[in-house]
CSV table of C-alpha atoms and ligand atoms in Angstrom, one decimal:
chain,number,residue,atom,x,y,z
A,1,MET,CA,102.6,113.4,119.7
A,2,ALA,CA,99.4,112.6,117.6
A,3,ARG,CA,99.4,112.9,113.9
A,4,ALA,CA,96.7,113.7,111.5
A,5,PRO,CA,94.5,110.8,110.3
A,6,LEU,CA,94.5,109.4,106.7
A,7,ILE,CA,91.1,108.7,105.6
A,8,ALA,CA,90.0,106.7,102.3
A,9,ILE,CA,86.7,106.7,100.5
A,10,GLU,CA,86.5,103.8,98.3
A,11,GLY,CA,83.7,102.1,96.2
A,12,LEU,CA,82.5,101.0,92.7
A,13,ASP,CA,81.9,103.6,90.0
A,14,ARG,CA,79.1,106.1,90.7
A,15,THR,CA,78.4,105.1,94.4
A,16,GLY,CA,79.0,108.7,95.6
A,17,LYS,CA,82.6,108.9,96.6
A,18,THR,CA,83.4,112.5,95.2
A,19,THR,CA,79.9,113.8,96.6
A,20,GLN,CA,80.8,112.4,100.1
A,21,THR,CA,84.5,113.3,100.2
A,22,SER,CA,83.3,117.0,99.6
A,23,LYS,CA,80.7,116.6,102.4
A,24,LEU,CA,83.4,115.2,104.8
A,25,LEU,CA,85.8,117.9,104.0
A,26,SER,CA,83.2,120.5,105.1
A,27,HIS,CA,82.5,118.6,108.3
A,28,LEU,CA,86.2,118.4,109.1
A,29,THR,CA,86.5,122.2,108.2
A,30,SER,CA,83.5,122.9,110.7
A,31,SER,CA,85.1,121.0,113.3
A,32,LYS,CA,88.2,123.1,113.1
A,33,VAL,CA,90.5,120.3,111.6
A,34,LYS,CA,93.0,121.2,108.9
A,35,ASN,CA,92.1,119.0,105.9
A,36,ARG,CA,93.0,118.4,102.2
A,37,LEU,CA,91.6,116.2,99.5
A,38,ILE,CA,93.6,113.9,97.2
A,39,LYS,CA,91.8,112.3,94.4
A,40,PHE,CA,93.1,109.2,92.7
A,41,PRO,CA,93.7,109.2,89.7
A,42,ASP,CA,95.0,112.7,90.1
A,43,ARG,CA,94.4,113.5,86.4
A,44,THR,CA,96.5,116.7,86.5
A,45,THR,CA,100.0,115.3,86.8
A,46,PRO,CA,102.0,114.1,83.8
A,47,ILE,CA,101.2,110.5,84.4
A,48,GLY,CA,97.5,111.5,85.4
A,49,GLN,CA,97.1,113.1,82.0
A,50,LEU,CA,98.0,109.8,80.4
A,51,ILE,CA,95.5,108.0,82.7
A,52,ASN,CA,92.8,110.4,81.7
A,53,LYS,CA,93.2,109.6,78.1
A,54,TYR,CA,93.2,105.9,78.7
A,55,LEU,CA,89.9,106.2,80.7
A,56,THR,CA,88.0,108.6,78.3
A,57,ASP,CA,89.4,107.4,75.0
A,58,LYS,CA,88.5,104.0,74.2
A,59,GLN,CA,90.7,104.0,70.9
A,60,PHE,CA,93.7,104.5,73.2
A,61,GLU,CA,95.2,101.2,74.0
A,62,LEU,CA,97.6,100.2,76.9
A,63,SER,CA,98.4,96.7,78.1
A,64,ASP,CA,96.6,96.0,81.4
A,65,GLN,CA,100.1,95.7,83.1
A,66,SER,CA,101.2,99.0,82.0
A,67,ALA,CA,98.0,100.9,82.8
A,68,HIS,CA,98.1,99.2,86.2
A,69,LEU,CA,101.6,100.6,86.8
A,70,LEU,CA,100.5,104.1,85.8
A,71,PHE,CA,97.7,104.3,88.5
A,72,SER,CA,100.3,103.2,91.0
A,73,ALA,CA,102.8,105.5,89.8
A,74,ASN,CA,100.3,108.3,90.0
A,75,ARG,CA,100.1,107.6,93.9
A,76,TRP,CA,103.8,107.6,94.1
A,77,GLU,CA,103.8,111.1,92.6
A,78,LEU,CA,101.8,112.3,95.7
A,79,TYR,CA,103.8,110.3,98.5
A,80,THR,CA,105.8,112.9,99.9
A,81,GLU,CA,102.9,115.3,100.1
A,82,ILE,CA,100.7,112.7,101.8
A,83,ILE,CA,103.4,112.1,104.5
A,84,ASN,CA,104.2,115.7,105.1
A,85,SER,CA,100.6,116.7,105.5
A,86,LEU,CA,100.0,114.1,108.1
A,87,THR,CA,103.1,114.7,110.1
A,88,LYS,CA,104.6,118.1,109.6
A,89,GLU,CA,101.5,119.9,108.7
A,90,SER,CA,99.0,118.2,111.0
A,91,THR,CA,96.4,118.2,108.0
A,92,ALA,CA,94.0,115.2,107.8
A,93,VAL,CA,94.3,113.7,104.4
A,94,VAL,CA,90.9,112.5,102.6
A,95,LEU,CA,91.5,110.3,99.7
A,96,ASP,CA,88.9,109.9,97.0
A,97,ARG,CA,90.0,106.3,95.8
A,98,TYR,CA,93.4,104.8,96.6
A,99,VAL,CA,95.3,101.6,96.5
A,100,TYR,CA,92.2,99.5,97.1
A,101,SER,CA,90.7,100.7,93.7
A,102,GLY,CA,94.2,100.1,92.0
A,103,VAL,CA,94.2,96.5,93.1
A,104,ALA,CA,90.6,95.8,92.6
A,105,TYR,CA,90.2,97.1,89.0
A,106,SER,CA,93.3,95.4,87.8
A,107,ALA,CA,92.7,92.0,89.3
A,108,ALA,CA,89.1,92.1,87.9
A,109,LYS,CA,90.6,92.1,84.5
A,110,GLY,CA,92.5,88.9,85.5
A,111,LEU,CA,95.9,90.0,86.7
A,112,ASP,CA,97.2,88.4,89.7
A,113,PHE,CA,96.0,90.0,93.1
A,114,GLN,CA,99.3,90.1,94.8
A,115,TRP,CA,101.2,91.3,91.5
A,116,CYS,CA,98.7,94.2,91.5
A,117,LEU,CA,99.4,95.1,95.1
A,118,ASN,CA,103.3,94.9,94.8
A,119,PRO,CA,103.9,98.3,93.3
A,120,ASP,CA,102.0,100.2,96.0
A,121,VAL,CA,104.0,98.4,98.9
A,122,GLY,CA,105.4,101.1,101.2
A,123,MET,CA,102.4,103.6,100.5
A,124,PRO,CA,100.9,104.7,103.9
A,125,LYS,CA,97.7,102.7,104.9
A,126,PRO,CA,94.6,104.6,105.8
A,127,ASP,CA,93.7,104.7,109.4
A,128,VAL,CA,90.2,104.3,108.3
A,129,THR,CA,88.6,103.2,105.1
A,130,ILE,CA,85.0,103.9,104.1
A,131,PHE,CA,83.7,101.5,101.3
A,132,LEU,CA,80.4,102.6,99.8
A,133,LYS,CA,79.0,99.6,99.0
A,134,LEU,CA,75.8,98.2,96.8
A,135,LYS,CA,73.7,95.2,97.3
A,136,ASP,CA,72.8,95.6,93.6
A,137,SER,CA,75.5,96.7,91.3
A,138,LYS,CA,72.6,98.1,88.9
A,139,ALA,CA,71.5,100.3,91.5
A,140,THR,CA,73.9,103.3,90.5
A,141,SER,CA,73.9,102.5,86.8
A,142,LYS,CA,71.1,104.9,86.0
A,143,ARG,CA,73.0,107.9,87.7
A,144,GLU,CA,74.1,110.7,85.8
A,145,GLY,CA,77.2,110.1,83.5
A,146,TYR,CA,77.2,106.3,84.1
A,147,GLY,CA,78.9,104.5,81.2
A,148,ASP,CA,80.8,107.3,79.9
A,149,GLU,CA,84.2,105.7,81.0
A,150,ARG,CA,86.0,102.6,80.2
A,151,TYR,CA,85.0,100.6,83.4
A,152,GLU,CA,81.4,101.6,83.9
A,153,VAL,CA,79.8,98.3,82.6
A,154,VAL,CA,77.7,96.3,85.2
A,155,GLU,CA,79.3,93.0,84.5
A,156,PHE,CA,82.8,94.3,85.0
A,157,GLN,CA,81.6,96.2,88.1
A,158,ASP,CA,80.5,92.8,89.7
A,159,LYS,CA,84.1,91.5,89.2
A,160,VAL,CA,85.6,94.7,90.8
A,161,ARG,CA,83.2,94.3,93.8
A,162,PHE,CA,84.5,90.7,94.2
A,163,GLN,CA,88.2,91.9,94.4
A,164,PHE,CA,87.3,94.8,96.8
A,165,GLU,CA,85.7,92.3,99.2
A,166,LYS,CA,89.1,90.5,99.7
A,167,PHE,CA,90.1,93.7,101.7
A,168,GLU,CA,87.0,93.6,103.9
A,169,ASN,CA,88.6,92.0,106.8
A,170,GLU,CA,91.3,94.8,107.1
A,171,SER,CA,90.8,96.3,110.7
A,172,ASN,CA,90.3,99.7,109.5
A,173,TRP,CA,87.5,98.9,106.9
A,174,HIS,CA,84.0,100.1,107.1
A,175,ASP,CA,81.2,99.0,104.7
A,176,ILE,CA,78.3,101.5,104.4
A,177,TYR,CA,75.4,100.4,102.0
A,178,VAL,CA,74.3,103.2,99.7
A,179,ASP,CA,71.4,101.5,97.7
A,180,GLY,CA,68.3,103.7,98.1
A,181,LYS,CA,69.9,106.1,100.7
A,182,GLY,CA,70.0,109.8,100.1
A,183,ILE,CA,73.1,111.9,100.2
A,184,GLU,CA,72.6,113.2,103.7
A,185,GLU,CA,71.8,109.8,105.2
A,186,VAL,CA,75.1,108.4,103.8
A,187,GLU,CA,76.9,111.7,104.9
A,188,ARG,CA,75.6,111.0,108.5
A,189,GLU,CA,76.9,107.3,108.5
A,190,ILE,CA,80.2,108.3,107.3
A,191,TRP,CA,80.7,111.1,109.8
A,192,SER,CA,79.8,108.8,112.6
A,193,VAL,CA,82.7,106.5,111.5
A,194,ILE,CA,85.3,109.3,111.1
A,195,GLU,CA,84.4,111.6,114.1
A,196,PRO,CA,86.5,109.4,116.5
A,197,TYR,CA,89.6,110.0,114.3
A,198,ILE,CA,89.5,113.6,114.0
A,199,ASN,CA,91.7,114.7,116.9
A,200,GLY,CA,94.6,112.7,115.6
A,201,VAL,CA,96.1,109.3,115.7
A,202,GLU,CA,98.8,108.2,118.3
A,203,GLU,CA,100.1,105.3,116.2
A,204,ASP,CA,102.9,105.3,113.7
A,205,LEU,CA,101.6,105.2,110.0
A,206,HIS,CA,101.4,101.7,108.7
A,207,LYS,CA,102.4,101.0,105.3
A,208,PHE,CA,101.2,98.5,102.7
B,301,LIG,N1,90.7,103.2,88.7
B,301,LIG,C1,91.2,104.0,89.7
B,301,LIG,C2,91.7,102.1,88.4
B,301,LIG,O1,91.5,101.4,87.6
B,301,LIG,N2,92.8,102.1,89.1
B,301,LIG,C3,93.1,103.0,90.2
B,301,LIG,O2,94.3,102.8,90.7
B,301,LIG,C4,92.2,104.1,90.4
B,301,LIG,C5,92.7,105.1,91.6
B,301,LIG,C6,88.2,106.6,87.3
B,301,LIG,C7,88.4,105.1,87.1
B,301,LIG,O3,89.6,104.7,87.3
B,301,LIG,C8,89.6,103.4,87.8
B,301,LIG,C9,88.4,103.4,88.4
B,301,LIG,C10,87.4,104.3,87.8
B,301,LIG,O4,86.6,103.4,86.9
B,301,LIG,P1,87.5,108.2,89.3
B,301,LIG,O5,88.1,109.4,88.5
B,301,LIG,O6,87.5,108.1,90.7
B,301,LIG,O7,88.0,106.8,88.6
B,301,LIG,O8,86.0,108.0,88.7
B,301,LIG,P2,84.8,109.0,88.8
B,301,LIG,O9,84.2,109.1,87.4
B,301,LIG,O10,85.5,110.5,89.2
B,301,LIG,O11,84.0,108.7,90.0
B,301,LIG,P3,83.0,107.7,89.9
B,301,LIG,O12,82.5,107.3,88.7
B,301,LIG,O13,83.4,106.6,90.8
B,301,LIG,O14,81.9,108.5,90.9
B,301,LIG,P4,81.6,108.6,92.4
B,301,LIG,O15,82.7,109.7,92.8
B,301,LIG,O16,81.6,107.4,93.1
B,301,LIG,O17,80.3,109.4,92.4
B,301,LIG,P5,79.7,110.8,92.5
B,301,LIG,O18,79.9,111.4,93.9
B,301,LIG,O19,80.2,111.5,91.4
B,301,LIG,O20,78.2,110.5,92.1
B,301,LIG,C11,77.8,110.2,90.8
B,301,LIG,C12,76.4,110.7,90.5
B,301,LIG,O21,75.4,110.2,91.5
B,301,LIG,C13,74.7,111.1,92.3
B,301,LIG,C14,75.6,112.3,92.0
B,301,LIG,O22,74.9,113.6,92.3
B,301,LIG,C15,76.2,112.2,90.7
B,301,LIG,O23,75.3,112.7,89.8
B,301,LIG,N3,74.6,110.7,93.7
B,301,LIG,C16,73.5,110.3,94.2
B,301,LIG,N4,72.3,109.9,93.6
B,301,LIG,C17,71.4,109.5,94.6
B,301,LIG,N5,71.6,109.0,95.7
B,301,LIG,C18,72.7,109.2,96.3
B,301,LIG,N6,73.1,108.9,97.7
B,301,LIG,C19,73.9,109.9,95.6
B,301,LIG,N7,75.1,110.1,95.7
B,301,LIG,C20,75.6,110.5,94.7
B,302,LIG,NA1,84.3,110.5,91.7
């Protein structure tokens, strides 16, 4: 029996992930596909509140390793809900950032790539990942709110981009360039990638 698809939207800061996940949810609803959004970090959980403090308060220091493990623990807080949605509730799950962000941001600080992936081993792999990509990292630095949070610095974003590119060979990975494109154009490109998955997936879930 088919199960619902797990869909991830990834990308650097301010590339339009939250804007596009909300557009995607509307498309799924119009297509009569049950759906839910899970955003990482989920700042509402106990661990998420600590992450929020870390991201917004530059005086609040954590070691890079402990910050990394908190982001991963925040995903494990939602593990059972994700699995149940896909299998028992036939509900498509759209992820606004996921394991790929977790690895890319921490590896960009100099932590070992495989060490960064290890705490997420066992989390379900998306059936499809959309990566909102920039040819020029400065293209989004003028967008509203850019620079408010800890990682929104162009030089650091270039390092993160380099780490994200290590995932590009994954079979489920789709790059979509966003430089100079309007919200609706990106929305149409995303929908053309996602539409083939919406009636369900026959394969068992893969794990990291
Ligand atoms: N992080 C995250 C880790 O280090 N480890 C982890 O494990 C995880 C999960 C917060 C930080 O945490 C790090 C990565 C981040 O640095 P977050 O909460 O996802 O992660 O960050 P947010 O601030 O919510 O999101 P972003 O800054 O990444 O922005 P989005 O969601 O990509 O962009 P969005 O949709 O909010 O749009 C930004 C602005 O651009 C406009 C929008 O209207 C908005 O004003 N916009 C466009 N403008 C022109 N053209 C377009 N096509 C546009 N699309 C959107
Ligand atoms: Na966002």
